[in-house]
Short mmCIF file of C-alpha atoms and ligand atoms in Angstrom, two decimals:
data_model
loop_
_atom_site.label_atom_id
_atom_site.label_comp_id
_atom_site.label_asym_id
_atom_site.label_seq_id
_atom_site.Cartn_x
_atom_site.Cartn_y
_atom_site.Cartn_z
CA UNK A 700 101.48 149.81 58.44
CA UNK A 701 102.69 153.13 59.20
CA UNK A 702 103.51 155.93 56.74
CA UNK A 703 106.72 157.29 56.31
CA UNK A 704 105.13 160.87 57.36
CA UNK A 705 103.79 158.72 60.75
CA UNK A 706 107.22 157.44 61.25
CA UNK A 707 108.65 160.58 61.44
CA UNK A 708 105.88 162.15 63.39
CA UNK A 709 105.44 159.69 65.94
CA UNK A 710 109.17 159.12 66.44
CA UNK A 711 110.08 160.16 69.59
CA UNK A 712 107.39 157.98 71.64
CA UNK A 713 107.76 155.18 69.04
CA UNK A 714 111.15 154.54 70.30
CA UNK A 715 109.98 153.96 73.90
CA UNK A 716 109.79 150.43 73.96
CA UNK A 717 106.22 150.36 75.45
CA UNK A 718 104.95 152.44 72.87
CA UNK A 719 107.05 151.14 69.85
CA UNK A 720 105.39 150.75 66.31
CA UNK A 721 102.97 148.08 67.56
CA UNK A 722 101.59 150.56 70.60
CA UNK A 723 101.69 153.70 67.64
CA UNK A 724 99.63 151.19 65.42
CA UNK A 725 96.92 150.62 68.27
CA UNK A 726 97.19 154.48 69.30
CA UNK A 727 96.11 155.03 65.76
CA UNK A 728 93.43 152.63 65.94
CA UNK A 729 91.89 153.85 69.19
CA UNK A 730 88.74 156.15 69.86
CA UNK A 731 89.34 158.14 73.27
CA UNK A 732 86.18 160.43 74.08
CA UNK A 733 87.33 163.95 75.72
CA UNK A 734 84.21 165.00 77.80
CA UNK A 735 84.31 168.64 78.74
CA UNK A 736 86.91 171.09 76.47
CA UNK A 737 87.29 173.60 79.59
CA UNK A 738 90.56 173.64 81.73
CA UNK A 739 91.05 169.56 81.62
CA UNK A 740 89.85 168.91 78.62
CA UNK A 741 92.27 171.38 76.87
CA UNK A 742 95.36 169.75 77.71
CA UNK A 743 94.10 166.29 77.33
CA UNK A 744 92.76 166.67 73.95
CA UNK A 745 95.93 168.07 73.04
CA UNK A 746 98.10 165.35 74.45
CA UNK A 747 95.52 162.73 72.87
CA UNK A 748 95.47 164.45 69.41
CA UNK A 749 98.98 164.82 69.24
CA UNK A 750 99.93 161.39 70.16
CA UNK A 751 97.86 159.90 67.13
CA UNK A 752 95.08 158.70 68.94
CA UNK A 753 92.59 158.10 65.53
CA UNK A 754 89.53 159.16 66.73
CA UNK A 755 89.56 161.71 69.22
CA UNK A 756 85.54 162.80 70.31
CA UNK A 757 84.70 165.65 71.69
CA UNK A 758 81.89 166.79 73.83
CA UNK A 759 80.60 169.53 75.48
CA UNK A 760 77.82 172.28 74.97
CA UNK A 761 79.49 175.20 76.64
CA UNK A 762 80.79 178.15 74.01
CA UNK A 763 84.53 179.85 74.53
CA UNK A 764 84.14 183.12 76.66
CA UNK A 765 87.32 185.46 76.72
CA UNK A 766 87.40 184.75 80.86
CA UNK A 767 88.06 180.88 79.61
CA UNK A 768 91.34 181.57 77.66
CA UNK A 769 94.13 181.73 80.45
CA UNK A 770 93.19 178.33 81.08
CA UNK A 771 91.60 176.29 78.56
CA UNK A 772 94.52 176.52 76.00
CA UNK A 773 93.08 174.88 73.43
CA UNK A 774 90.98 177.86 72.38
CA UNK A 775 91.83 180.92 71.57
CA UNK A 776 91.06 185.09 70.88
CA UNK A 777 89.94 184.04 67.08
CA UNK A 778 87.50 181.27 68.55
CA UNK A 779 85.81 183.23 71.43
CA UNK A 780 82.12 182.52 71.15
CA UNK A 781 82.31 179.62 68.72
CA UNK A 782 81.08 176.00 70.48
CA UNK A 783 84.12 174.84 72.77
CA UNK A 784 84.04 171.22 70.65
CA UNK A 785 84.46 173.07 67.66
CA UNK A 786 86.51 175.65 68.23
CA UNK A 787 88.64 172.90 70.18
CA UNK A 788 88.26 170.88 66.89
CA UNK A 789 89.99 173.64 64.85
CA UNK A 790 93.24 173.99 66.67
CA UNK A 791 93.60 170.28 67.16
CA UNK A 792 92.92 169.20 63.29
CA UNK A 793 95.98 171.78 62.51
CA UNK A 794 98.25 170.30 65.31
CA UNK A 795 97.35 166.99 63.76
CA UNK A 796 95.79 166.48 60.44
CA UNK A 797 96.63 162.75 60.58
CA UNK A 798 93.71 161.95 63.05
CA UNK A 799 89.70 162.23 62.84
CA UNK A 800 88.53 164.37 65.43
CA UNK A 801 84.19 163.94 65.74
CA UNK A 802 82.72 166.93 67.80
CA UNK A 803 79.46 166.20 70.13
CA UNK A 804 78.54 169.70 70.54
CA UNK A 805 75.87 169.12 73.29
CA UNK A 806 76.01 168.53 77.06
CA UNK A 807 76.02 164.87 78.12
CA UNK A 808 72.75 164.02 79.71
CA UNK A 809 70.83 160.83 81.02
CA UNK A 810 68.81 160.79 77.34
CA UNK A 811 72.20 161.18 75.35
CA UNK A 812 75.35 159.94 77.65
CA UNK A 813 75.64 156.18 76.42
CA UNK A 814 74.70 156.50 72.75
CA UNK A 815 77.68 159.13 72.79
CA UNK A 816 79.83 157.02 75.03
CA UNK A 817 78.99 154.01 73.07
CA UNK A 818 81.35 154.72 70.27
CA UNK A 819 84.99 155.40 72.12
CA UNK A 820 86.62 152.93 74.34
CA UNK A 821 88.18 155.39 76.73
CA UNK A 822 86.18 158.20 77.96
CA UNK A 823 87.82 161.78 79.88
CA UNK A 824 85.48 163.15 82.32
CA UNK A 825 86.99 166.40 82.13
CA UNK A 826 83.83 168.73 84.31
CA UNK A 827 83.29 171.23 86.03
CA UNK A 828 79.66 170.41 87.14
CA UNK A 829 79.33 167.89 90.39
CA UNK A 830 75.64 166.42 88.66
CA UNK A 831 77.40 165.61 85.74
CA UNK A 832 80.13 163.58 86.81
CA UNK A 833 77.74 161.55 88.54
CA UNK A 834 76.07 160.85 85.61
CA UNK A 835 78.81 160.56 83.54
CA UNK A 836 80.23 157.76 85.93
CA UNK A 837 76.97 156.03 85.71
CA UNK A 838 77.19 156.12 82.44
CA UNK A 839 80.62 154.56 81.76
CA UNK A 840 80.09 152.25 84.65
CA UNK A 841 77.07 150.93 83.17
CA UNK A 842 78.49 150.95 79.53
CA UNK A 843 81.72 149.03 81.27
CA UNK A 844 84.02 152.15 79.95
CA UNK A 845 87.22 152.80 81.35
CA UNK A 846 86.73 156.54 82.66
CA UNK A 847 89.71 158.50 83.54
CA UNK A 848 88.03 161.36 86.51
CA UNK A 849 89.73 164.83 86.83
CA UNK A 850 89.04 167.24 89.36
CA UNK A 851 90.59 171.08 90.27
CA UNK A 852 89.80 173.36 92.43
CA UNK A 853 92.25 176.85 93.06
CA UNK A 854 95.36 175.39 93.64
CA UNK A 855 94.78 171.52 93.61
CA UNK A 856 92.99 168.72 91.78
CA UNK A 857 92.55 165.66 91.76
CA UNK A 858 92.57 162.13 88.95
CA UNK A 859 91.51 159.01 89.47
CA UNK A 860 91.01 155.64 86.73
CA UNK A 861 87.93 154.03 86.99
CA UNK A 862 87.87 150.44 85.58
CA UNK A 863 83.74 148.89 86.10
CA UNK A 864 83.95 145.96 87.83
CA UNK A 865 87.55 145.90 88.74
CA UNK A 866 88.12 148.62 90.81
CA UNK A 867 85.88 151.73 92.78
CA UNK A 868 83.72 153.88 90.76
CA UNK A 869 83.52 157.79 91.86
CA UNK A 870 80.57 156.95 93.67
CA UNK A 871 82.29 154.24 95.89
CA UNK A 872 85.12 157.16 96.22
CA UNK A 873 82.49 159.52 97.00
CA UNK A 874 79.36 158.31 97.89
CA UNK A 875 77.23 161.78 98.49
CA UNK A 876 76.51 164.19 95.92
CA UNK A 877 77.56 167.09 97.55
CA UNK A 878 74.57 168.91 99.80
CA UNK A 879 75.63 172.55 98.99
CA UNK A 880 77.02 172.67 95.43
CA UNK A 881 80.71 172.52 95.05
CA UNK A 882 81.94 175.80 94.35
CA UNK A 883 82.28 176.71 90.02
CA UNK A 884 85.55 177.68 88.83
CA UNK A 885 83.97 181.42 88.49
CA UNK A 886 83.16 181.26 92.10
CA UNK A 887 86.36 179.49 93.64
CA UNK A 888 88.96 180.52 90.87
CA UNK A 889 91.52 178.53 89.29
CA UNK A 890 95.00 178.99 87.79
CA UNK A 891 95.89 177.46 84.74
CA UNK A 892 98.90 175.20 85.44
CA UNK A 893 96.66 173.45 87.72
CA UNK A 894 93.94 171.95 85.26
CA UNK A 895 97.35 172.11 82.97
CA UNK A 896 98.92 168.99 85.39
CA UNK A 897 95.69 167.39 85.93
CA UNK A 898 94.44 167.08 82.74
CA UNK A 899 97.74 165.87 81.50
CA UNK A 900 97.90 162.83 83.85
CA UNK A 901 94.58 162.28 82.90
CA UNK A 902 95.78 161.91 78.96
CA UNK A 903 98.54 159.65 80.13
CA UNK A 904 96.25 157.63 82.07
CA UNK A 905 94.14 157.69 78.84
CA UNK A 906 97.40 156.37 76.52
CA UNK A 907 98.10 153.65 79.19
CA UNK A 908 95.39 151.86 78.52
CA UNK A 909 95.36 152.49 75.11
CA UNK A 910 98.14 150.88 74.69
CA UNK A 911 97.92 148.17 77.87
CA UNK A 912 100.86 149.17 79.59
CA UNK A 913 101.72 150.70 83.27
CA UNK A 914 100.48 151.19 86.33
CA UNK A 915 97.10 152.80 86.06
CA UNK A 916 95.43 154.74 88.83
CA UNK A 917 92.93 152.36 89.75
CA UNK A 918 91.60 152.25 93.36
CA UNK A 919 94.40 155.28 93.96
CA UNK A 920 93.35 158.88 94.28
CA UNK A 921 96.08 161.42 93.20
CA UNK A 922 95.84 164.83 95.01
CA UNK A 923 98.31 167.06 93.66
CA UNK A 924 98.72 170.69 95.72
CA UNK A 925 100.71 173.30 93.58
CA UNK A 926 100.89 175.86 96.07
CA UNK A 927 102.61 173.83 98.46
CA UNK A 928 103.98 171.59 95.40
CA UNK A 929 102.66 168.13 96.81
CA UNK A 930 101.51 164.74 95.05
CA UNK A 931 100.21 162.37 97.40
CA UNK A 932 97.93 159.68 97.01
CA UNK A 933 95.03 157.73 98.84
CA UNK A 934 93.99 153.88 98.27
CA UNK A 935 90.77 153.86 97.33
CA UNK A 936 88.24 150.63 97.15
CA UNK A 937 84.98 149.07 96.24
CA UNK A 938 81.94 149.56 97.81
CA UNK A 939 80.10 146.16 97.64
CA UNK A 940 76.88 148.51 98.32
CA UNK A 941 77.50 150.74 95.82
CA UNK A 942 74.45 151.92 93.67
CA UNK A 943 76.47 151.99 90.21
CA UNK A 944 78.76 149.51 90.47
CA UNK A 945 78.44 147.35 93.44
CA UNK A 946 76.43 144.49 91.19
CA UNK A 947 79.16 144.08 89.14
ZN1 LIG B 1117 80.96 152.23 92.66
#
């Protein structure tokens, strides 16, 4: 049952009918992992917190630098140097008090990924690091998570859904690691808005199946362009010889 305070908080997506008080009820009752509190992460925590998921997690080892702010909104001048999961943790507990936010103030690794993973039934990959998204889709994949993958780079990015078993995993999407490393935002530069709409439709994707309801972007690739202001999208599929997920 909802509280009065809920009610009123909630109100304006609880009178969507595919939200509703039933979808608020399992919004409240879900644990959605954010992994990475950088560009992505920041507006996806913050659409997940405010929408009442109940357990938000939070992960990532990386501290707030002042060159992070015009991006990664969820921080802020007061926070710089603190842990991004905890400074992350003290902006989102004020927009929402309602919800328990758990902070995993380390970098996902091999040793660590699926005892963290283990907990949440939706996980973010919200990176900026080519090795770890790997890992973190081998992870899921292997752990049967859901994994919602974000990706930006200047002026465009990119969000796919990864259900195991039912549709491609990033490494059917993209078999090879990349040779030469993949640019870092410090290297290649970035512009807020665009994690900003990336990391967004990643939340959405995460509230969809939350609350079982949509079209998710499974075996689709969204690449968005904001300097020429273009969404397109590519079908994606299963590689039966896929290393991660191809005996599923
Ligand atoms: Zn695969």
């Amino acid at each position: 049952m909802l509280t009065r305070r809920q009610r009123e908080r909630y109100a304006r997506q609880m009178v969507i009918p595919q939200v509703g008080e039933a979808g608020q009820e399992k919004l409240l009752s879900s644990r959605v992992l954010v992994v990475g509190l950088g560009g992505l992460g920041s507006p996806a925590a913050y659409y997940l917190a405010a929408a009442g998921v109940g357990v938000l997690g939070l992960a990532d080892g990386d501290s707030v630098s002042e060159s992070n702010l015009h991006r990664q909104i969820v921080h802020g001048a007061s926070t710089v140097g603190l842990n991004k999961t905890v400074s992350a943790a003290i902006r989102l507990r004020d927009l929402n008090p309602d919800i328990e936010i758990r902070t995993h103030p380390e970098h996902l690794t091999p040793f660590n990924a699926t005892d963290i993973i283990g907990d949440y039934e939706v996980v973010l990959s919200c990176l900026d690091s080519m090795e770890a998204r790997y890992m973190l889709n081998d992870a899921c994949v292997a752990s049967r998570k859901p994994l919602v993958e974000g990706g930006v780079m200047r002026f465009s990015g990119l969000v796919t859904t990864i259900i195991p078993g039912s549709g491609p995993c990033y490494r059917c999407i993209f078999p090879q690691v990349p040779a030469t490393p993949t640019m870092s935002p410090a290297e290649a530069g970035i512009v807020g808005p665009v994690p900003g709409v990336i990391g967004s439709v990643q939340a959405m994707e995460a509230l969809k199946i939350v609350l079982g309801t949509g079209d998710l972007l499974v075996g689709r690739l969204l690449l968005v362009d904001l300097m020429d202001g273009s969404f397109r999208e590519v079908k994606v599929s299963r590689d039966a010889s896929c290393p991660a997920c191809g005996a599923l």
